[in-house]
mmCIF file of C-alpha atoms and ligand atoms in Angstrom:
data_model
loop_
_atom_site.group_PDB
_atom_site.id
_atom_site.type_symbol
_atom_site.label_atom_id
_atom_site.label_comp_id
_atom_site.label_asym_id
_atom_site.label_seq_id
_atom_site.Cartn_x
_atom_site.Cartn_y
_atom_site.Cartn_z
ATOM 1 C CA MET A 1 0.000 0.000 0.000
ATOM 2 C CA LYS A 2 1.252 3.504 -0.866
ATOM 3 C CA SER A 3 2.559 5.324 2.191
ATOM 4 C CA ASP A 4 4.845 7.896 0.536
ATOM 5 C CA PHE A 5 3.211 11.052 -0.699
ATOM 6 C CA GLU A 6 4.527 13.982 -2.730
ATOM 7 C CA ILE A 7 3.073 17.272 -1.529
ATOM 8 C CA ALA A 8 3.411 20.426 -3.644
ATOM 9 C CA VAL A 9 3.777 23.398 -1.291
ATOM 10 C CA PHE A 10 2.899 26.975 -2.267
ATOM 11 C CA GLU A 11 4.128 29.225 0.547
ATOM 12 C CA GLY A 12 2.795 32.265 -1.270
ATOM 13 C CA ASP A 13 2.671 35.868 -0.133
ATOM 14 C CA GLY A 14 2.303 37.912 3.058
ATOM 15 C CA ILE A 15 1.809 35.674 6.096
ATOM 16 C CA GLY A 16 1.924 32.582 3.831
ATOM 17 C CA PRO A 17 5.466 31.390 4.707
ATOM 18 C CA GLU A 18 4.917 32.199 8.424
ATOM 19 C CA ILE A 19 1.863 29.931 8.773
ATOM 20 C CA MET A 20 3.277 27.228 6.487
ATOM 21 C CA LYS A 21 6.372 26.653 8.687
ATOM 22 C CA PRO A 22 4.596 25.301 11.831
ATOM 23 C CA THR A 23 2.144 23.421 9.603
ATOM 24 C CA LEU A 24 4.869 21.423 7.836
ATOM 25 C CA ASP A 25 6.473 20.680 11.208
ATOM 26 C CA LEU A 26 3.145 19.357 12.578
ATOM 27 C CA LEU A 27 2.549 17.296 9.432
ATOM 28 C CA ASP A 28 5.970 15.698 9.905
ATOM 29 C CA ARG A 29 5.224 14.870 13.530
ATOM 30 C CA VAL A 30 1.745 13.435 13.005
ATOM 31 C CA THR A 31 2.559 11.373 9.906
ATOM 32 C CA ARG A 32 5.664 9.844 11.495
ATOM 33 C CA ARG A 33 3.419 8.444 14.232
ATOM 34 C CA HIS A 34 1.370 6.689 11.535
ATOM 35 C CA GLN A 35 4.275 5.395 9.389
ATOM 36 C CA ILE A 36 3.378 7.735 6.549
ATOM 37 C CA SER A 37 6.006 9.746 4.740
ATOM 38 C CA LEU A 38 5.321 13.120 3.132
ATOM 39 C CA ARG A 39 7.844 14.737 0.790
ATOM 40 C CA PHE A 40 7.351 18.491 0.524
ATOM 41 C CA ASN A 41 8.212 20.141 -2.762
ATOM 42 C CA SER A 42 8.106 23.908 -2.335
ATOM 43 C CA VAL A 43 7.341 25.833 -5.547
ATOM 44 C CA PRO A 44 7.154 29.543 -6.389
ATOM 45 C CA ALA A 45 3.966 31.415 -7.358
ATOM 46 C CA GLY A 46 2.026 34.464 -6.243
ATOM 47 C CA ALA A 47 2.128 38.243 -6.264
ATOM 48 C CA ALA A 48 5.699 38.756 -4.994
ATOM 49 C CA HIS A 49 6.913 36.243 -7.579
ATOM 50 C CA TYR A 50 4.943 38.089 -10.286
ATOM 51 C CA ALA A 51 6.491 41.410 -9.228
ATOM 52 C CA LYS A 52 9.949 39.853 -9.581
ATOM 53 C CA THR A 53 9.513 37.772 -12.728
ATOM 54 C CA GLY A 54 6.274 38.786 -14.510
ATOM 55 C CA GLU A 55 4.896 35.273 -13.922
ATOM 56 C CA SER A 56 2.258 34.544 -11.254
ATOM 57 C CA LEU A 57 1.999 30.768 -11.695
ATOM 58 C CA PRO A 58 5.071 29.418 -13.533
ATOM 59 C CA THR A 59 4.443 26.394 -15.761
ATOM 60 C CA ALA A 60 7.073 24.446 -13.796
ATOM 61 C CA SER A 61 5.165 25.077 -10.534
ATOM 62 C CA LEU A 62 1.884 24.040 -12.155
ATOM 63 C CA ASP A 63 3.560 20.858 -13.422
ATOM 64 C CA VAL A 64 4.785 19.995 -9.902
ATOM 65 C CA ALA A 65 1.234 20.588 -8.597
ATOM 66 C CA ARG A 66 -0.229 18.363 -11.306
ATOM 67 C CA GLU A 67 2.183 15.529 -10.488
ATOM 68 C CA ALA A 68 1.793 15.798 -6.694
ATOM 69 C CA ASP A 69 -0.471 13.597 -4.567
ATOM 70 C CA ALA A 70 -1.886 16.746 -2.944
ATOM 71 C CA ILE A 71 -1.260 20.484 -2.872
ATOM 72 C CA LEU A 72 -0.845 22.657 0.188
ATOM 73 C CA LEU A 73 -1.195 26.410 -0.300
ATOM 74 C CA SER A 74 -1.046 29.171 2.293
ATOM 75 C CA ALA A 75 -2.162 32.470 0.739
ATOM 76 C CA MET A 76 -1.452 34.442 -2.420
ATOM 77 C CA GLY A 77 -2.002 37.982 -3.579
ATOM 78 C CA LEU A 78 -0.898 41.431 -2.438
ATOM 79 C CA PRO A 79 -3.098 44.528 -2.803
ATOM 80 C CA ASP A 80 -0.342 46.599 -4.462
ATOM 81 C CA VAL A 81 0.662 44.028 -7.059
ATOM 82 C CA ARG A 82 -1.864 43.779 -9.876
ATOM 83 C CA TYR A 83 -2.205 42.724 -13.482
ATOM 84 C CA ASP A 84 -2.492 45.484 -16.078
ATOM 85 C CA ASP A 85 -6.317 45.271 -16.013
ATOM 86 C CA GLY A 86 -6.279 46.148 -12.293
ATOM 87 C CA THR A 87 -7.259 42.685 -10.966
ATOM 88 C CA GLU A 88 -5.293 40.994 -8.179
ATOM 89 C CA ILE A 89 -2.835 38.142 -8.673
ATOM 90 C CA SER A 90 -4.697 34.983 -7.665
ATOM 91 C CA PRO A 91 -2.935 31.779 -8.789
ATOM 92 C CA GLN A 92 -5.165 29.873 -6.346
ATOM 93 C CA ILE A 93 -8.111 30.626 -8.662
ATOM 94 C CA ASP A 94 -6.008 29.634 -11.700
ATOM 95 C CA LEU A 95 -5.189 26.323 -9.980
ATOM 96 C CA ARG A 96 -8.902 25.642 -9.418
ATOM 97 C CA LYS A 97 -9.538 26.121 -13.121
ATOM 98 C CA GLU A 98 -6.430 24.293 -14.377
ATOM 99 C CA LEU A 99 -6.991 21.240 -12.162
ATOM 100 C CA ASN A 100 -10.789 21.373 -12.354
ATOM 101 C CA LEU A 101 -11.283 21.602 -8.595
ATOM 102 C CA PHE A 102 -15.050 21.953 -8.607
ATOM 103 C CA ALA A 103 -15.812 21.355 -4.903
ATOM 104 C CA GLY A 104 -14.714 24.030 -2.424
ATOM 105 C CA VAL A 105 -15.142 22.347 0.953
ATOM 106 C CA ARG A 106 -15.423 24.679 3.964
ATOM 107 C CA PRO A 107 -16.103 23.003 7.308
ATOM 108 C CA VAL A 108 -17.644 25.173 10.025
ATOM 109 C CA THR A 109 -17.228 23.902 13.577
ATOM 110 C CA LEU A 110 -17.836 25.547 16.906
ATOM 111 C CA ALA A 111 -17.524 23.944 20.316
ATOM 112 C CA GLU A 112 -19.498 25.095 23.367
ATOM 113 C CA ASN A 113 -16.743 27.201 24.952
ATOM 114 C CA GLN A 114 -15.072 28.441 21.770
ATOM 115 C CA ASN A 115 -15.047 32.195 21.282
ATOM 116 C CA SER A 116 -17.718 33.226 18.742
ATOM 117 C CA PRO A 117 -20.124 36.111 18.119
ATOM 118 C CA ILE A 118 -22.997 33.684 18.757
ATOM 119 C CA ARG A 119 -23.639 31.956 22.060
ATOM 120 C CA LEU A 120 -24.346 28.252 21.934
ATOM 121 C CA ALA A 121 -26.946 26.809 24.295
ATOM 122 C CA ALA A 122 -25.554 24.144 26.646
ATOM 123 C CA GLY A 123 -24.995 20.851 24.875
ATOM 124 C CA LYS A 124 -25.209 22.371 21.383
ATOM 125 C CA GLN A 125 -22.357 22.049 18.887
ATOM 126 C CA VAL A 126 -21.907 23.401 15.404
ATOM 127 C CA ASP A 127 -20.453 21.003 12.839
ATOM 128 C CA PHE A 128 -21.488 21.565 9.237
ATOM 129 C CA VAL A 129 -19.779 21.729 5.847
ATOM 130 C CA LEU A 130 -20.390 24.268 3.122
ATOM 131 C CA ILE A 131 -19.516 23.081 -0.387
ATOM 132 C CA ARG A 132 -18.934 25.921 -2.803
ATOM 133 C CA GLU A 133 -18.846 25.069 -6.505
ATOM 134 C CA SER A 134 -15.506 26.569 -7.504
ATOM 135 C CA THR A 135 -15.090 26.583 -11.292
ATOM 136 C CA GLU A 136 -18.197 28.217 -12.735
ATOM 137 C CA GLY A 137 -21.281 30.073 -11.437
ATOM 138 C CA LEU A 138 -20.781 33.843 -11.456
ATOM 139 C CA PHE A 139 -16.991 33.400 -11.283
ATOM 140 C CA TRP A 140 -17.133 31.906 -14.798
ATOM 141 C CA SER A 141 -17.327 35.520 -15.869
ATOM 142 C CA GLN A 142 -14.011 36.483 -14.274
ATOM 143 C CA GLY A 143 -12.048 38.419 -16.893
ATOM 144 C CA ARG A 144 -14.952 38.197 -19.370
ATOM 145 C CA GLY A 145 -17.266 40.927 -18.087
ATOM 146 C CA GLU A 146 -18.396 43.574 -20.577
ATOM 147 C CA VAL A 147 -18.241 47.164 -19.455
ATOM 148 C CA THR A 148 -19.268 50.184 -21.528
ATOM 149 C CA LYS A 149 -19.772 53.766 -20.444
ATOM 150 C CA ASP A 150 -23.414 53.042 -19.603
ATOM 151 C CA GLU A 151 -23.617 49.391 -18.734
ATOM 152 C CA ALA A 152 -21.773 46.441 -17.173
ATOM 153 C CA ARG A 153 -22.611 42.750 -17.635
ATOM 154 C CA GLU A 154 -21.303 39.553 -16.052
ATOM 155 C CA THR A 155 -22.720 36.126 -16.901
ATOM 156 C CA LEU A 156 -23.426 33.256 -14.502
ATOM 157 C CA VAL A 157 -22.904 29.754 -15.905
ATOM 158 C CA ILE A 158 -24.173 26.494 -14.417
ATOM 159 C CA THR A 159 -23.437 23.287 -16.347
ATOM 160 C CA ARG A 160 -24.979 19.844 -16.019
ATOM 161 C CA GLU A 161 -21.531 18.199 -16.073
ATOM 162 C CA THR A 162 -20.072 20.155 -13.159
ATOM 163 C CA SER A 163 -23.302 20.216 -11.134
ATOM 164 C CA GLU A 164 -23.672 16.442 -11.369
ATOM 165 C CA LYS A 165 -20.101 15.948 -10.092
ATOM 166 C CA LEU A 166 -20.680 18.533 -7.373
ATOM 167 C CA PHE A 167 -23.880 16.926 -6.084
ATOM 168 C CA ARG A 168 -22.381 13.419 -6.232
ATOM 169 C CA PHE A 169 -19.523 14.752 -4.090
ATOM 170 C CA ALA A 170 -21.940 16.429 -1.630
ATOM 171 C CA PHE A 171 -24.001 13.288 -1.061
ATOM 172 C CA GLY A 172 -20.809 11.197 -0.751
ATOM 173 C CA LEU A 173 -19.567 13.561 1.939
ATOM 174 C CA ALA A 174 -22.909 13.448 3.814
ATOM 175 C CA LYS A 175 -22.731 9.672 3.774
ATOM 176 C CA ARG A 176 -19.181 9.605 5.179
ATOM 177 C CA ARG A 177 -20.063 12.143 7.857
ATOM 178 C CA LYS A 178 -23.105 10.135 8.890
ATOM 179 C CA ALA A 179 -21.017 6.943 9.100
ATOM 180 C CA ALA A 180 -18.481 8.814 11.278
ATOM 181 C CA GLY A 181 -21.257 10.078 13.595
ATOM 182 C CA ARG A 182 -20.642 13.693 12.535
ATOM 183 C CA GLY A 183 -23.905 14.475 10.747
ATOM 184 C CA ARG A 184 -27.434 13.216 10.238
ATOM 185 C CA GLY A 185 -26.918 12.517 6.515
ATOM 186 C CA ASN A 186 -28.721 15.563 5.119
ATOM 187 C CA VAL A 187 -27.746 17.701 2.129
ATOM 188 C CA THR A 188 -29.235 21.167 1.570
ATOM 189 C CA CYS A 189 -29.178 22.784 -1.872
ATOM 190 C CA VAL A 190 -28.674 26.538 -1.361
ATOM 191 C CA ASP A 191 -29.881 28.564 -4.348
ATOM 192 C CA LYS A 192 -32.196 31.301 -5.575
ATOM 193 C CA ALA A 193 -34.531 29.063 -7.581
ATOM 194 C CA ASN A 194 -37.507 31.323 -6.877
ATOM 195 C CA VAL A 195 -36.003 34.098 -9.032
ATOM 196 C CA PHE A 196 -33.505 32.702 -11.543
ATOM 197 C CA ARG A 197 -33.962 29.955 -14.129
ATOM 198 C CA ALA A 198 -30.308 28.961 -13.791
ATOM 199 C CA PHE A 199 -30.929 28.106 -10.130
ATOM 200 C CA ALA A 200 -34.113 26.163 -10.936
ATOM 201 C CA PHE A 201 -31.893 24.114 -13.289
ATOM 202 C CA PHE A 202 -29.283 23.721 -10.508
ATOM 203 C CA ARG A 203 -31.991 22.574 -8.072
ATOM 204 C CA GLY A 204 -33.455 20.115 -10.630
ATOM 205 C CA LEU A 205 -30.040 18.438 -11.014
ATOM 206 C CA PHE A 206 -29.666 18.360 -7.218
ATOM 207 C CA ASP A 207 -33.015 16.546 -6.910
ATOM 208 C CA GLU A 208 -31.932 13.979 -9.520
ATOM 209 C CA GLU A 209 -28.862 13.127 -7.417
ATOM 210 C CA ALA A 210 -30.881 13.160 -4.162
ATOM 211 C CA ALA A 211 -33.201 10.488 -5.604
ATOM 212 C CA ARG A 212 -30.165 8.158 -5.876
ATOM 213 C CA HIS A 213 -29.594 8.267 -2.091
ATOM 214 C CA PRO A 214 -32.591 6.822 -0.226
ATOM 215 C CA ASP A 215 -30.355 6.373 2.842
ATOM 216 C CA LEU A 216 -29.820 10.157 3.078
ATOM 217 C CA THR A 217 -32.195 13.115 3.304
ATOM 218 C CA SER A 218 -32.183 16.371 1.355
ATOM 219 C CA ASP A 219 -33.844 19.767 1.317
ATOM 220 C CA HIS A 220 -33.535 23.212 -0.306
ATOM 221 C CA ALA A 221 -32.989 26.726 1.014
ATOM 222 C CA TYR A 222 -32.850 30.132 -0.609
ATOM 223 C CA VAL A 223 -29.469 31.734 -0.068
ATOM 224 C CA ASP A 224 -30.869 34.733 1.842
ATOM 225 C CA ALA A 225 -32.717 32.453 4.274
ATOM 226 C CA MET A 226 -29.574 30.356 4.687
ATOM 227 C CA ALA A 227 -27.589 33.468 5.714
ATOM 228 C CA LEU A 228 -30.174 33.959 8.477
ATOM 229 C CA TRP A 229 -30.174 30.310 9.579
ATOM 230 C CA MET A 230 -26.390 30.105 9.694
ATOM 231 C CA VAL A 231 -26.602 32.709 12.458
ATOM 232 C CA GLN A 232 -29.862 31.614 14.112
ATOM 233 C CA LYS A 233 -29.575 27.819 14.125
ATOM 234 C CA PRO A 234 -26.179 26.690 12.778
ATOM 235 C CA TRP A 235 -26.320 23.506 14.885
ATOM 236 C CA ALA A 236 -29.210 22.259 12.687
ATOM 237 C CA LEU A 237 -27.086 22.244 9.485
ATOM 238 C CA ASP A 238 -25.179 19.303 8.001
ATOM 239 C CA VAL A 239 -23.934 19.495 4.369
ATOM 240 C CA LEU A 240 -24.768 22.594 2.302
ATOM 241 C CA VAL A 241 -24.029 22.817 -1.410
ATOM 242 C CA THR A 242 -24.160 26.001 -3.446
ATOM 243 C CA GLU A 243 -23.019 28.087 -6.417
ATOM 244 C CA ASN A 244 -19.589 29.759 -6.494
ATOM 245 C CA MET A 245 -20.480 33.378 -5.592
ATOM 246 C CA PHE A 246 -23.059 32.413 -2.952
ATOM 247 C CA GLY A 247 -20.485 30.007 -1.481
ATOM 248 C CA ASP A 248 -17.808 32.698 -1.469
ATOM 249 C CA ILE A 249 -20.012 34.939 0.678
ATOM 250 C CA LEU A 250 -21.493 32.255 2.950
ATOM 251 C CA SER A 251 -18.077 30.779 3.682
ATOM 252 C CA ASP A 252 -16.903 34.069 5.200
ATOM 253 C CA LEU A 253 -20.078 34.082 7.283
ATOM 254 C CA GLY A 254 -19.110 30.564 8.395
ATOM 255 C CA ALA A 255 -15.615 31.807 9.290
ATOM 256 C CA GLY A 256 -17.220 34.612 11.326
ATOM 257 C CA LEU A 257 -19.265 32.060 13.287
ATOM 258 C CA MET A 258 -16.072 30.181 14.130
ATOM 259 C CA GLY A 259 -14.539 33.291 15.639
ATOM 260 C CA GLY A 260 -12.590 34.585 12.648
ATOM 261 C CA LEU A 261 -10.801 33.872 9.395
ATOM 262 C CA GLY A 262 -7.782 32.551 11.291
ATOM 263 C CA LEU A 263 -9.750 29.395 12.132
ATOM 264 C CA ALA A 264 -11.399 28.598 8.799
ATOM 265 C CA PRO A 265 -9.817 25.833 6.678
ATOM 266 C CA SER A 266 -10.757 24.736 3.166
ATOM 267 C CA GLY A 267 -10.140 22.143 0.494
ATOM 268 C CA ASP A 268 -10.635 22.704 -3.244
ATOM 269 C CA ILE A 269 -11.271 19.221 -4.474
ATOM 270 C CA GLY A 270 -11.588 17.673 -7.923
ATOM 271 C CA GLU A 271 -11.695 14.087 -9.125
ATOM 272 C CA SER A 272 -7.940 13.492 -8.927
ATOM 273 C CA HIS A 273 -6.346 16.681 -7.543
ATOM 274 C CA ALA A 274 -6.949 18.802 -4.475
ATOM 275 C CA VAL A 275 -5.598 22.030 -2.993
ATOM 276 C CA PHE A 276 -5.842 22.661 0.753
ATOM 277 C CA GLN A 277 -5.597 26.230 1.998
ATOM 278 C CA PRO A 278 -7.001 28.534 4.676
ATOM 279 C CA CYS A 279 -10.046 30.641 3.733
ATOM 280 C CA HIS A 280 -8.158 33.832 4.555
ATOM 281 C CA GLY A 281 -5.875 35.856 2.301
ATOM 282 C CA SER A 282 -2.243 36.878 2.727
ATOM 283 C CA ALA A 283 -3.034 39.430 5.496
ATOM 284 C CA PRO A 284 -0.352 41.945 4.384
ATOM 285 C CA ASP A 285 -1.291 44.219 7.312
ATOM 286 C CA ILE A 286 0.286 41.771 9.795
ATOM 287 C CA ALA A 287 2.858 40.035 7.566
ATOM 288 C CA GLY A 288 6.426 39.800 8.857
ATOM 289 C CA GLN A 289 5.448 40.269 12.505
ATOM 290 C CA GLY A 290 5.168 36.582 13.433
ATOM 291 C CA ILE A 291 1.673 37.061 14.915
ATOM 292 C CA ALA A 292 -0.537 35.404 12.272
ATOM 293 C CA ASN A 293 -2.849 32.651 13.433
ATOM 294 C CA PRO A 294 -1.656 29.322 11.937
ATOM 295 C CA HIS A 295 -4.791 27.341 12.908
ATOM 296 C CA ALA A 296 -6.685 27.625 9.601
ATOM 297 C CA MET A 297 -3.561 26.478 7.745
ATOM 298 C CA ILE A 298 -3.017 23.553 10.142
ATOM 299 C CA LEU A 299 -6.682 22.521 9.899
ATOM 300 C CA SER A 300 -6.397 22.647 6.090
ATOM 301 C CA ALA A 301 -3.394 20.302 6.335
ATOM 302 C CA ALA A 302 -5.525 17.972 8.507
ATOM 303 C CA MET A 303 -8.171 17.980 5.749
ATOM 304 C CA MET A 304 -5.428 17.086 3.271
ATOM 305 C CA LEU A 305 -4.456 14.014 5.309
ATOM 306 C CA ASP A 306 -8.093 12.931 5.470
ATOM 307 C CA TRP A 307 -8.442 13.319 1.687
ATOM 308 C CA LEU A 308 -5.199 11.394 1.040
ATOM 309 C CA GLY A 309 -6.605 8.629 3.247
ATOM 310 C CA GLN A 310 -9.825 8.446 1.237
ATOM 311 C CA GLN A 311 -8.169 8.670 -2.176
ATOM 312 C CA ASN A 312 -5.668 5.947 -1.349
ATOM 313 C CA ASP A 313 -7.877 3.782 0.828
ATOM 314 C CA MET A 314 -5.499 4.393 3.693
ATOM 315 C CA PRO A 315 -7.289 4.911 7.028
ATOM 316 C CA ALA A 316 -3.961 5.716 8.772
ATOM 317 C CA ALA A 317 -3.744 9.007 6.855
ATOM 318 C CA SER A 318 -7.333 9.937 7.737
ATOM 319 C CA ASN A 319 -6.644 9.035 11.373
ATOM 320 C CA ALA A 320 -3.550 11.258 11.360
ATOM 321 C CA GLY A 321 -5.714 14.108 10.007
ATOM 322 C CA GLU A 322 -8.286 13.557 12.746
ATOM 323 C CA GLU A 323 -5.554 13.606 15.439
ATOM 324 C CA LEU A 324 -4.225 16.883 14.104
ATOM 325 C CA ARG A 325 -7.718 18.407 13.961
ATOM 326 C CA GLN A 326 -8.427 17.362 17.544
ATOM 327 C CA ALA A 327 -5.109 18.801 18.765
ATOM 328 C CA VAL A 328 -6.050 22.167 17.216
ATOM 329 C CA ASP A 329 -9.536 21.970 18.784
ATOM 330 C CA ARG A 330 -7.990 21.361 22.216
ATOM 331 C CA SER A 331 -5.479 24.160 21.721
ATOM 332 C CA LEU A 332 -8.367 26.607 21.271
ATOM 333 C CA LEU A 333 -9.315 26.041 24.901
ATOM 334 C CA ASN A 334 -5.821 27.173 25.960
ATOM 335 C CA VAL A 335 -5.665 30.950 26.114
ATOM 336 C CA PRO A 336 -1.829 30.907 26.231
ATOM 337 C CA GLY A 337 -1.887 29.123 22.865
ATOM 338 C CA LEU A 338 -4.025 31.741 21.132
ATOM 339 C CA THR A 339 -2.808 34.409 18.752
ATOM 340 C CA ARG A 340 -3.969 38.037 18.994
ATOM 341 C CA ASP A 341 -6.903 37.691 16.605
ATOM 342 C CA LEU A 342 -8.394 35.222 19.122
ATOM 343 C CA GLY A 343 -7.678 37.362 22.163
ATOM 344 C CA GLY A 344 -4.328 35.773 23.164
ATOM 345 C CA GLU A 345 -0.733 36.955 22.939
ATOM 346 C CA SER A 346 1.004 33.999 21.320
ATOM 347 C CA SER A 347 3.214 34.270 18.299
ATOM 348 C CA THR A 348 2.579 32.088 15.257
ATOM 349 C CA ASP A 349 5.355 29.699 16.317
ATOM 350 C CA GLU A 350 4.140 29.501 19.927
ATOM 351 C CA ALA A 351 0.612 28.659 18.762
ATOM 352 C CA GLY A 352 2.152 25.882 16.628
ATOM 353 C CA HIS A 353 4.132 24.554 19.639
ATOM 354 C CA VAL A 354 0.959 24.317 21.733
ATOM 355 C CA VAL A 355 -0.661 22.166 19.035
ATOM 356 C CA ALA A 356 2.534 20.050 18.799
ATOM 357 C CA ASN A 357 2.542 19.426 22.559
ATOM 358 C CA LEU A 358 -1.135 18.458 22.577
ATOM 359 C CA LEU A 359 -0.520 16.163 19.621
ATOM 360 C CA GLU A 360 2.209 14.391 21.541
ATOM 361 C CA GLY A 361 0.140 14.053 24.690
ATOM 362 C CA LYS A 362 2.134 16.665 26.612
ATOM 363 C CA ALA A 363 0.570 19.525 28.548
ATOM 364 C CA ALA A 364 -0.060 22.555 26.315
HETATM 365 P P1 ATP B 401 -8.424 37.736 0.066
HETATM 366 O O1 ATP B 401 -9.299 38.628 -0.744
HETATM 367 O O2 ATP B 401 -7.114 37.400 -0.570
HETATM 368 O O3 ATP B 401 -9.134 36.541 0.648
HETATM 369 P P2 ATP B 401 -8.854 39.585 2.165
HETATM 370 O O4 ATP B 401 -8.804 40.925 1.538
HETATM 371 O O5 ATP B 401 -10.173 38.972 2.473
HETATM 372 O O6 ATP B 401 -7.975 38.571 1.324
HETATM 373 P P3 ATP B 401 -7.231 38.765 4.363
HETATM 374 O O7 ATP B 401 -5.840 38.710 3.891
HETATM 375 O O8 ATP B 401 -7.924 37.465 4.549
HETATM 376 O O9 ATP B 401 -8.046 39.752 3.459
HETATM 377 O O10 ATP B 401 -7.295 39.583 5.713
HETATM 378 C C1 ATP B 401 -8.494 40.123 6.254
HETATM 379 C C2 ATP B 401 -8.232 40.524 7.702
HETATM 380 O O11 ATP B 401 -8.112 39.332 8.497
HETATM 381 C C3 ATP B 401 -6.927 41.296 7.902
HETATM 382 O O12 ATP B 401 -7.083 42.279 8.891
HETATM 383 C C4 ATP B 401 -5.952 40.250 8.357
HETATM 384 O O13 ATP B 401 -4.920 40.731 9.177
HETATM 385 C C5 ATP B 401 -6.848 39.275 9.126
HETATM 386 N N1 ATP B 401 -6.335 37.906 9.009
HETATM 387 C C6 ATP B 401 -6.419 37.105 7.932
HETATM 388 N N2 ATP B 401 -5.817 35.932 8.161
HETATM 389 C C7 ATP B 401 -5.330 35.989 9.411
HETATM 390 C C8 ATP B 401 -4.592 35.082 10.244
HETATM 391 N N3 ATP B 401 -4.224 33.864 9.812
HETATM 392 N N4 ATP B 401 -4.253 35.483 11.480
HETATM 393 C C9 ATP B 401 -4.612 36.684 11.947
HETATM 394 N N5 ATP B 401 -5.312 37.594 11.229
HETATM 395 C C10 ATP B 401 -5.663 37.252 9.976
#
């Protein structure tokens, strides 16, 4: 059985290298305990690289990503470095398109005593997953919009091919979560089918897939209502699946529920490739100070291990991912281990050490 994995690493811009360092150290520690070996292959890309060379995602870096078993990415883009048309450098979006990573997976979890703008009633826990379609929808129009003096147009595209893959993925995830005791096996299609034909089409395809899963349940919600429910009753949600732009917005709402962007991980997953990265950007306002929160990056790495386990039928990798996730969860209860964005005073490296100690069964 394969136990050696090649991981393409994009350290990126801003706080990217700072949060990647403790993450790679933790990956080394946790995989060693499970007799798995990861080989990290660090490749250049991003805004700083573009400023230096005129290339944002070199072909050689893309080739390494294509050949790798999985891709780990911290954050890319800097507000002052832009293409000639004024848009920001975002190789992470190029990677989604190049590798056809249609499912943007954003878990939202909140334990009873975790810091959050909402207060959980005793015994309640939040544990749901938002799946954002990541290759089409309104983002299909990126770079294609038409703007005249009097009018601007952008086009939203929903295809049968991508939607079918997306919904198959969503129901597969609900099934796995249910088997692991982490969800009730329900998938909600989040759309605006009451107003737009494209979303009625999206919902119709969702219902076709739902009919193939009598062991699971499904329902629908309009995106505006879902924004309300994510705040009012997030504990009632399980797997949500939605269009690209709606998912972009709702996933930041999910990050807000968790107490901030510094805690929100993600995976951009296709049929044979996947990129794991935090939901946040390169945070140039705090870059270079060693105070960035590494948790979202570490949790993204834990998702990567889980995905490697599933892809390669290797439970040890998924177990390693779960151990890492639980160590981060426990570290959140340790104020000394928290960075400033979460109300603590730890540096990035100190926050990483607390997770490492918890992982190895030592006191935080
Ligand atoms: P993008 O558009 O690339 O996603 P953004 O404009 O949304 O980026 P971010 O870079 O995510 O912006 O930063 C938003 C705010 O959150 C900033 O104030 C930043 O310092 C803060 N922030 C983001 N990530 C972290 C982190 N890991 N630790 C601490 N603060 C963070």
